[in-house]
C-alpha positions as a LaTeX table, in Angstrom:
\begin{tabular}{lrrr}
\hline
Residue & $x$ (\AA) & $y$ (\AA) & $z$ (\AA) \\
\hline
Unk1 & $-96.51$ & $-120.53$ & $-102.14$ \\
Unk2 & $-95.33$ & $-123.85$ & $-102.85$ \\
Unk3 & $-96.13$ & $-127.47$ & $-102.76$ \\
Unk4 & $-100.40$ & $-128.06$ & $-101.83$ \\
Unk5 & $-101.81$ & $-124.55$ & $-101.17$ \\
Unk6 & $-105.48$ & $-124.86$ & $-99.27$ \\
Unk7 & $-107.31$ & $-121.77$ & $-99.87$ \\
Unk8 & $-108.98$ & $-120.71$ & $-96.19$ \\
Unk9 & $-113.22$ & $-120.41$ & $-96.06$ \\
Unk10 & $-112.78$ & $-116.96$ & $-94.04$ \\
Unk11 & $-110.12$ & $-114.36$ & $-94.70$ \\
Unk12 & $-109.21$ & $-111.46$ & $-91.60$ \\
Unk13 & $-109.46$ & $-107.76$ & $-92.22$ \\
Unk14 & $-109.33$ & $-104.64$ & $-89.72$ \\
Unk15 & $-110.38$ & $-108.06$ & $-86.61$ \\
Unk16 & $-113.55$ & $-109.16$ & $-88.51$ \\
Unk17 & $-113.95$ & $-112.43$ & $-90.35$ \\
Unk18 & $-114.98$ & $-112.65$ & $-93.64$ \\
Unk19 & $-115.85$ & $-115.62$ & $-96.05$ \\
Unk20 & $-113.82$ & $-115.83$ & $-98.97$ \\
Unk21 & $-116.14$ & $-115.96$ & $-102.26$ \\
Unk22 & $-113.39$ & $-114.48$ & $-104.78$ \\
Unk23 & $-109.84$ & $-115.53$ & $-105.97$ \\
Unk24 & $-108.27$ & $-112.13$ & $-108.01$ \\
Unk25 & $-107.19$ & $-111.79$ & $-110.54$ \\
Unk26 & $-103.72$ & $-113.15$ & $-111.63$ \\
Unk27 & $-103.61$ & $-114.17$ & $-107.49$ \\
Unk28 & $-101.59$ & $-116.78$ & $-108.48$ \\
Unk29 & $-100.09$ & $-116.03$ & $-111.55$ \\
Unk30 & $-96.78$ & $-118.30$ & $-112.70$ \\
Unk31 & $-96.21$ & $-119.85$ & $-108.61$ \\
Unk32 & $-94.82$ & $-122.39$ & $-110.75$ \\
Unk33 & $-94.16$ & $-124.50$ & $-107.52$ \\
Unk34 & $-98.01$ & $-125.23$ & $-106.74$ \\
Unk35 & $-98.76$ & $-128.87$ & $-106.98$ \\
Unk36 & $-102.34$ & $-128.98$ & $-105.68$ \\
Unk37 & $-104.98$ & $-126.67$ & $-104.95$ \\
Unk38 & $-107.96$ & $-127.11$ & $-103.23$ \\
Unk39 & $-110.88$ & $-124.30$ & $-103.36$ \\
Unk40 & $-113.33$ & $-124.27$ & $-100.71$ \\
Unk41 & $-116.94$ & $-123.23$ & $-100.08$ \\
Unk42 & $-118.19$ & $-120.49$ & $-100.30$ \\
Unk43 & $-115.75$ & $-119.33$ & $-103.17$ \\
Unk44 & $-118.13$ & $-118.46$ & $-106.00$ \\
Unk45 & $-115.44$ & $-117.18$ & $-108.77$ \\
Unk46 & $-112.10$ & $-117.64$ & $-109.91$ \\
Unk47 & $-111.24$ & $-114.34$ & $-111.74$ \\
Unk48 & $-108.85$ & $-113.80$ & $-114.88$ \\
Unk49 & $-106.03$ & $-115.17$ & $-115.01$ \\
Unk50 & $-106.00$ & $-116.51$ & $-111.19$ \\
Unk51 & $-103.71$ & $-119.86$ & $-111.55$ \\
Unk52 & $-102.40$ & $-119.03$ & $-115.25$ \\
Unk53 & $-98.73$ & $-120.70$ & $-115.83$ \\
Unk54 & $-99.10$ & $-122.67$ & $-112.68$ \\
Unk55 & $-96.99$ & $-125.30$ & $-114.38$ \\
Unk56 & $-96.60$ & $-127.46$ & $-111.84$ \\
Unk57 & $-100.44$ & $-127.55$ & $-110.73$ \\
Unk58 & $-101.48$ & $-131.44$ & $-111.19$ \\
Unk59 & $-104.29$ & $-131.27$ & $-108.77$ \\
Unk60 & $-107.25$ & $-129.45$ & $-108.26$ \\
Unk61 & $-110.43$ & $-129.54$ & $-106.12$ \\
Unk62 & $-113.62$ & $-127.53$ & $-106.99$ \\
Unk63 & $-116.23$ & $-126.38$ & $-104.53$ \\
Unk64 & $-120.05$ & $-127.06$ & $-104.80$ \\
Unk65 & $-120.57$ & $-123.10$ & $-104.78$ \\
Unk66 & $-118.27$ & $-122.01$ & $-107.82$ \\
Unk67 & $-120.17$ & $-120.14$ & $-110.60$ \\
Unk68 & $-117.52$ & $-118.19$ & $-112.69$ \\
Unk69 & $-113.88$ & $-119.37$ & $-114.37$ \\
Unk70 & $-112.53$ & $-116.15$ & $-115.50$ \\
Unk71 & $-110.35$ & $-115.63$ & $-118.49$ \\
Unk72 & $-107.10$ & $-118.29$ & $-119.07$ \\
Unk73 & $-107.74$ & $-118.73$ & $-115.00$ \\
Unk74 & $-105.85$ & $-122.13$ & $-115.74$ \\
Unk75 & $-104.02$ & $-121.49$ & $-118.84$ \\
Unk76 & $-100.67$ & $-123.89$ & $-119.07$ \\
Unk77 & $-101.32$ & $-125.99$ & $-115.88$ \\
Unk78 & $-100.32$ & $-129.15$ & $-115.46$ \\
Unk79 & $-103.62$ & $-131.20$ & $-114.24$ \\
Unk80 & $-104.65$ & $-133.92$ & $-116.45$ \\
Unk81 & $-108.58$ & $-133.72$ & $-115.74$ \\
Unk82 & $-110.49$ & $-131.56$ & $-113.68$ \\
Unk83 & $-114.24$ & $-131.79$ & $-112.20$ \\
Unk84 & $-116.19$ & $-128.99$ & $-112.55$ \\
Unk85 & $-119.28$ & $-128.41$ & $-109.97$ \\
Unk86 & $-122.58$ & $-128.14$ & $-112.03$ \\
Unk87 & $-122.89$ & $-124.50$ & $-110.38$ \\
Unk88 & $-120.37$ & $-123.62$ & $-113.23$ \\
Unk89 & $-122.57$ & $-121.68$ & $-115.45$ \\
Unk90 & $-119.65$ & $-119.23$ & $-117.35$ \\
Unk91 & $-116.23$ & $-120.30$ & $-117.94$ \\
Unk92 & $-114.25$ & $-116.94$ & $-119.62$ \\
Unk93 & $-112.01$ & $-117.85$ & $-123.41$ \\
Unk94 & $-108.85$ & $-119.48$ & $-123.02$ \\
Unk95 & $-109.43$ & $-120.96$ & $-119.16$ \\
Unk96 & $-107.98$ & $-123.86$ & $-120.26$ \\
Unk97 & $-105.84$ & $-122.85$ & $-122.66$ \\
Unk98 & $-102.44$ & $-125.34$ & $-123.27$ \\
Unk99 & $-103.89$ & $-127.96$ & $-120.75$ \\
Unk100 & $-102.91$ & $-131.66$ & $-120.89$ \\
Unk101 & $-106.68$ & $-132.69$ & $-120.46$ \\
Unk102 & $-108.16$ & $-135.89$ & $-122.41$ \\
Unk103 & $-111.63$ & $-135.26$ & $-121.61$ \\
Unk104 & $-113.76$ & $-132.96$ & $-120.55$ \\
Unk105 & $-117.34$ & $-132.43$ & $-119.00$ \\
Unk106 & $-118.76$ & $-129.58$ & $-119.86$ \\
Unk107 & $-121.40$ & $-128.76$ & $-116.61$ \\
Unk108 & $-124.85$ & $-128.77$ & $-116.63$ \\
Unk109 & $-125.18$ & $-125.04$ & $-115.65$ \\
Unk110 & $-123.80$ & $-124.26$ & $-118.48$ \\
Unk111 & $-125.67$ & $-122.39$ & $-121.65$ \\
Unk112 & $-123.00$ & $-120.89$ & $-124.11$ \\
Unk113 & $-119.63$ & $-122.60$ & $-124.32$ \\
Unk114 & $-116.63$ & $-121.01$ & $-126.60$ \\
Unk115 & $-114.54$ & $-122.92$ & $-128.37$ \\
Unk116 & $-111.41$ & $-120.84$ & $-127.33$ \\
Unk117 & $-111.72$ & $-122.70$ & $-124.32$ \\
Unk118 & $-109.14$ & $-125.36$ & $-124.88$ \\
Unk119 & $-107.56$ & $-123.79$ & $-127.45$ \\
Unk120 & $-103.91$ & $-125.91$ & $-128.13$ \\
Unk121 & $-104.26$ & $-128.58$ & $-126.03$ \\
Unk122 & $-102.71$ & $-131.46$ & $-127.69$ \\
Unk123 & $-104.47$ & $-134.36$ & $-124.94$ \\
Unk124 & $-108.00$ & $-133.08$ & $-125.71$ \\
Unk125 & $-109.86$ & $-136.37$ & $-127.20$ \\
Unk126 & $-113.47$ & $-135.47$ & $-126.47$ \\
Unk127 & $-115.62$ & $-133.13$ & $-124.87$ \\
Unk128 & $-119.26$ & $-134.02$ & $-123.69$ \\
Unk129 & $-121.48$ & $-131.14$ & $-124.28$ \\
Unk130 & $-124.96$ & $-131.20$ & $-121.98$ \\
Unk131 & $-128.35$ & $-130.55$ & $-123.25$ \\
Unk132 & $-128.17$ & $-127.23$ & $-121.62$ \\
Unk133 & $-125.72$ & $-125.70$ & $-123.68$ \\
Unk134 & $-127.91$ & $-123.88$ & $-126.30$ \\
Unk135 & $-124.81$ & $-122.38$ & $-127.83$ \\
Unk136 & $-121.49$ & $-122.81$ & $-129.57$ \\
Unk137 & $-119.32$ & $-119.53$ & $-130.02$ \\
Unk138 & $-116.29$ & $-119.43$ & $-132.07$ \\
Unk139 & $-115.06$ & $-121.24$ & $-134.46$ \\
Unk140 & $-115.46$ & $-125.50$ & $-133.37$ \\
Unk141 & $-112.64$ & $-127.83$ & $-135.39$ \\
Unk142 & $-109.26$ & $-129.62$ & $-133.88$ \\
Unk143 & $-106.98$ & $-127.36$ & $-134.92$ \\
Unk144 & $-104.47$ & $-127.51$ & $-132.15$ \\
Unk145 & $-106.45$ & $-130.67$ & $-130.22$ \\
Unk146 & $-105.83$ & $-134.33$ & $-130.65$ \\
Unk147 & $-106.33$ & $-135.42$ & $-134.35$ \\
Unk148 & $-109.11$ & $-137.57$ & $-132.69$ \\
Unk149 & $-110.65$ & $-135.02$ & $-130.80$ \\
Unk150 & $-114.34$ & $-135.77$ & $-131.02$ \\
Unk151 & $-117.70$ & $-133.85$ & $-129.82$ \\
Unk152 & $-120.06$ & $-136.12$ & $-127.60$ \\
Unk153 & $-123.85$ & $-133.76$ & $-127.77$ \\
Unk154 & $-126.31$ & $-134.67$ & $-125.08$ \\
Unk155 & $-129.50$ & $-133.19$ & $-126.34$ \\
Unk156 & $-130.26$ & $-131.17$ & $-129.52$ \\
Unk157 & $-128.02$ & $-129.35$ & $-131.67$ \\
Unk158 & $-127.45$ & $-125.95$ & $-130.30$ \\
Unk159 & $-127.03$ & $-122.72$ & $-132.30$ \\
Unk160 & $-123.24$ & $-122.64$ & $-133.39$ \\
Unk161 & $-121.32$ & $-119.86$ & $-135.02$ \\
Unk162 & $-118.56$ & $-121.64$ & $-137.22$ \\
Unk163 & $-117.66$ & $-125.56$ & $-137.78$ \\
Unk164 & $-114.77$ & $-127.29$ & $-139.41$ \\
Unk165 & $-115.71$ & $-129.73$ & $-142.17$ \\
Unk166 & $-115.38$ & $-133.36$ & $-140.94$ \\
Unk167 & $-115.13$ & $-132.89$ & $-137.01$ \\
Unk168 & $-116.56$ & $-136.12$ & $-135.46$ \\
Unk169 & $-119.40$ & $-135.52$ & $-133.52$ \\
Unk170 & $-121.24$ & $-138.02$ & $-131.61$ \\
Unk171 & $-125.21$ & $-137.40$ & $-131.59$ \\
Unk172 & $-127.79$ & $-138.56$ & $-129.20$ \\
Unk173 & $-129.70$ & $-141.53$ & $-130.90$ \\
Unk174 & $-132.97$ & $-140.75$ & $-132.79$ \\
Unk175 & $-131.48$ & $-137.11$ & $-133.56$ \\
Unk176 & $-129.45$ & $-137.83$ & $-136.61$ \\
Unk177 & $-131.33$ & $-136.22$ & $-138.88$ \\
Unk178 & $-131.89$ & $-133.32$ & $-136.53$ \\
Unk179 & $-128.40$ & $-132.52$ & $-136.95$ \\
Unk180 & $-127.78$ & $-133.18$ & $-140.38$ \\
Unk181 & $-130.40$ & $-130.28$ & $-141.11$ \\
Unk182 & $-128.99$ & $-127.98$ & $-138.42$ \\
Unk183 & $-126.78$ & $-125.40$ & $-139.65$ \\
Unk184 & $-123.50$ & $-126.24$ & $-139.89$ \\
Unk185 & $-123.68$ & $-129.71$ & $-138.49$ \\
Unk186 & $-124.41$ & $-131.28$ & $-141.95$ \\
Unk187 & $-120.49$ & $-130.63$ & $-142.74$ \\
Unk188 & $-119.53$ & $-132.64$ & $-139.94$ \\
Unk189 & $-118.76$ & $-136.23$ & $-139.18$ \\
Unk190 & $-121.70$ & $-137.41$ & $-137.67$ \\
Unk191 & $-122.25$ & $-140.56$ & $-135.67$ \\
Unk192 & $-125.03$ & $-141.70$ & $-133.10$ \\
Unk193 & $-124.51$ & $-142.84$ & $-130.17$ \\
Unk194 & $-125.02$ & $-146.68$ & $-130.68$ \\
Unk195 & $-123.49$ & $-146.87$ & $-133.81$ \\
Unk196 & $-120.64$ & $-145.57$ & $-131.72$ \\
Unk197 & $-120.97$ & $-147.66$ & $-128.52$ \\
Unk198 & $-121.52$ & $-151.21$ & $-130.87$ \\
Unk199 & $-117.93$ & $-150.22$ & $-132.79$ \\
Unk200 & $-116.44$ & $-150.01$ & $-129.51$ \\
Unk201 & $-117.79$ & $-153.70$ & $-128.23$ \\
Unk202 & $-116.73$ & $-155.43$ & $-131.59$ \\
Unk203 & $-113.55$ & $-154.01$ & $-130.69$ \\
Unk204 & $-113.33$ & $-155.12$ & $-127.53$ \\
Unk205 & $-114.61$ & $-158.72$ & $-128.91$ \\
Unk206 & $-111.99$ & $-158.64$ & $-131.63$ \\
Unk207 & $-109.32$ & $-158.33$ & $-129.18$ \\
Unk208 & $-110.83$ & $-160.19$ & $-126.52$ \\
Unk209 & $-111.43$ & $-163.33$ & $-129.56$ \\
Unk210 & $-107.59$ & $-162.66$ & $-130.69$ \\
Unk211 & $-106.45$ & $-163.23$ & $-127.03$ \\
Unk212 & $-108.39$ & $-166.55$ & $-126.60$ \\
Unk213 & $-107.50$ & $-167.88$ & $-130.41$ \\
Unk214 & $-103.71$ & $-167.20$ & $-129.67$ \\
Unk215 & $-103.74$ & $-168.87$ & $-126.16$ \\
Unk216 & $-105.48$ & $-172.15$ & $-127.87$ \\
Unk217 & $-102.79$ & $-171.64$ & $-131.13$ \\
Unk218 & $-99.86$ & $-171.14$ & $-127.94$ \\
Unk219 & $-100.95$ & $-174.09$ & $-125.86$ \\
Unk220 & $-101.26$ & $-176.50$ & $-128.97$ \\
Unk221 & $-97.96$ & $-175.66$ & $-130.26$ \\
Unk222 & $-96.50$ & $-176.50$ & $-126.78$ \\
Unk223 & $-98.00$ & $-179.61$ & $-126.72$ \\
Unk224 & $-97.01$ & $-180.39$ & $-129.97$ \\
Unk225 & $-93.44$ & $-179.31$ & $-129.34$ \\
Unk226 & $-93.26$ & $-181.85$ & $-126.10$ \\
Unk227 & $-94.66$ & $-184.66$ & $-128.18$ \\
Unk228 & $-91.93$ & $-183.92$ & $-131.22$ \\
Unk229 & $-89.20$ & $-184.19$ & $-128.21$ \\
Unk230 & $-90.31$ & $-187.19$ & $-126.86$ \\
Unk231 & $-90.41$ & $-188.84$ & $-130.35$ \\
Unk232 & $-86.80$ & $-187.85$ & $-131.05$ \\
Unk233 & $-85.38$ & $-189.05$ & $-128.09$ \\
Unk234 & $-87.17$ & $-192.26$ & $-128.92$ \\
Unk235 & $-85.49$ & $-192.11$ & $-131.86$ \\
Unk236 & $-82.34$ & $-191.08$ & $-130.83$ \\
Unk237 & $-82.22$ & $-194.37$ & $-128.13$ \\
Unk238 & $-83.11$ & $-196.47$ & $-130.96$ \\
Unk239 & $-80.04$ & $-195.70$ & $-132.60$ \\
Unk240 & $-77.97$ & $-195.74$ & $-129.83$ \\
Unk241 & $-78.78$ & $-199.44$ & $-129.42$ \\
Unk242 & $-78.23$ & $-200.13$ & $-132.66$ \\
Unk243 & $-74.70$ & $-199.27$ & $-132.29$ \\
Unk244 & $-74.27$ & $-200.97$ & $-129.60$ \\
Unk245 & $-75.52$ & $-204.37$ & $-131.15$ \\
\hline
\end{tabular}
């Protein structure tokens, strides 16, 4: 297949319809020409390995009814953010493996997340972890991610098996100290939410302020630069009828 591949609701076998609530394993495996993919209802899981090395995959659409992403099921596509359906409750290790994602929602269905996940993917900056997620397999740092790859937590620190010293995590607000006794979390960079949020407006107002001051700076010179010219050609026809006299 090639170009935008729709998967059908219903599949045909031996002149009987039947809905179509799996994609196989490695179904799809390295169709390098795939540019889009859209997944309908009622497909409820998307087994190992279904769209791995899809390269060319920029575009994908999720149905409401999807509950399982199997194992590197979108290793080393091409998409640059993806939706997932809050049906999602299991997504298998590497399913996103070498992806050029930036962010990434972690559903609400969700209760045990591994951090194998996204392992190597260079664009990851953050990852918003829900309230539901009680736990945090693997080992959590970003080795492999964007240097400022940062955690966003939702709700109360869940169990985790293994963090890197200094990761930034951004904490819900009144649960710093929740955290900071939580094992593991005390090694890492913590940060609540408003602290974060207020950093982010000064920064806006600094450039915002910097803007404004070098227009005023800008349109001052200007004027200043037409009222120097008009003074030395004042000058300059001064002199001129001096000579003349």
């Amino acid at each position: 297949p090639e170009g935008n591949l729709i998967i059908p609701a219903e599949g045909t076998f031996q002149g009987s319809q039947y809905p179509v609530t799996t994609i196989g394993e490695n179904a799809f495996w390295r169709c390098y020409r795939i540019r889009a993919v859209t997944i309908p209802v009622p497909v409820k899981v998307i087994e190992d390995g279904a769209f791995h090395s899809c390269s060319s995959l920029a575009y994908v659409t999720l149905p409401s009814s999807l509950v399982e992403i199997g194992i590197g099921a979108f290793s080393a596509c091409a998409f640059m953010s993806i939706v997932l359906p809050s049906s999602v409750n299991k997504i298998g290790t590497e399913a996103f493996r070498h992806s050029k994602i930036s962010q990434f929602v972690i559903p609400n269905g969700m209760k045990r997340v591994d951090s194998s996940i996204f392992g190597y993917s260079k664009s990851l900056k953050t990852i918003i972890i829900p309230e539901t997620v009680k736990e945090l397999a693997g080992y959590w740092s970003n080795y492999g991610l964007h240097e400022s790859f940062t955690m966003i937590m939702k709700g109360h620190p869940p169990i985790v098996s293994s963090m890197a010293e200094g990761l930034n995590v951004v904490v819900p607000d009144g649960l710093m100290d929740e955290y900071r006794n939580a094992k593991y979390w005390q090694c890492c960079n913590l940060c609540e939410n408003t602290v974060r949020e207020t950093k982010r407006t000064w920064k806006t107002v600094g450039i915002v302020s910097g803007v404004i001051a070098g227009g005023v700076l800008f349109y001052f010179l200007a004027r200043f630069s037409v009222v120097f010219a008009i003074m030395m050609l004042a000058v300059v026809g001064v002199l001129l009828l001096k000579r003349r006299k």
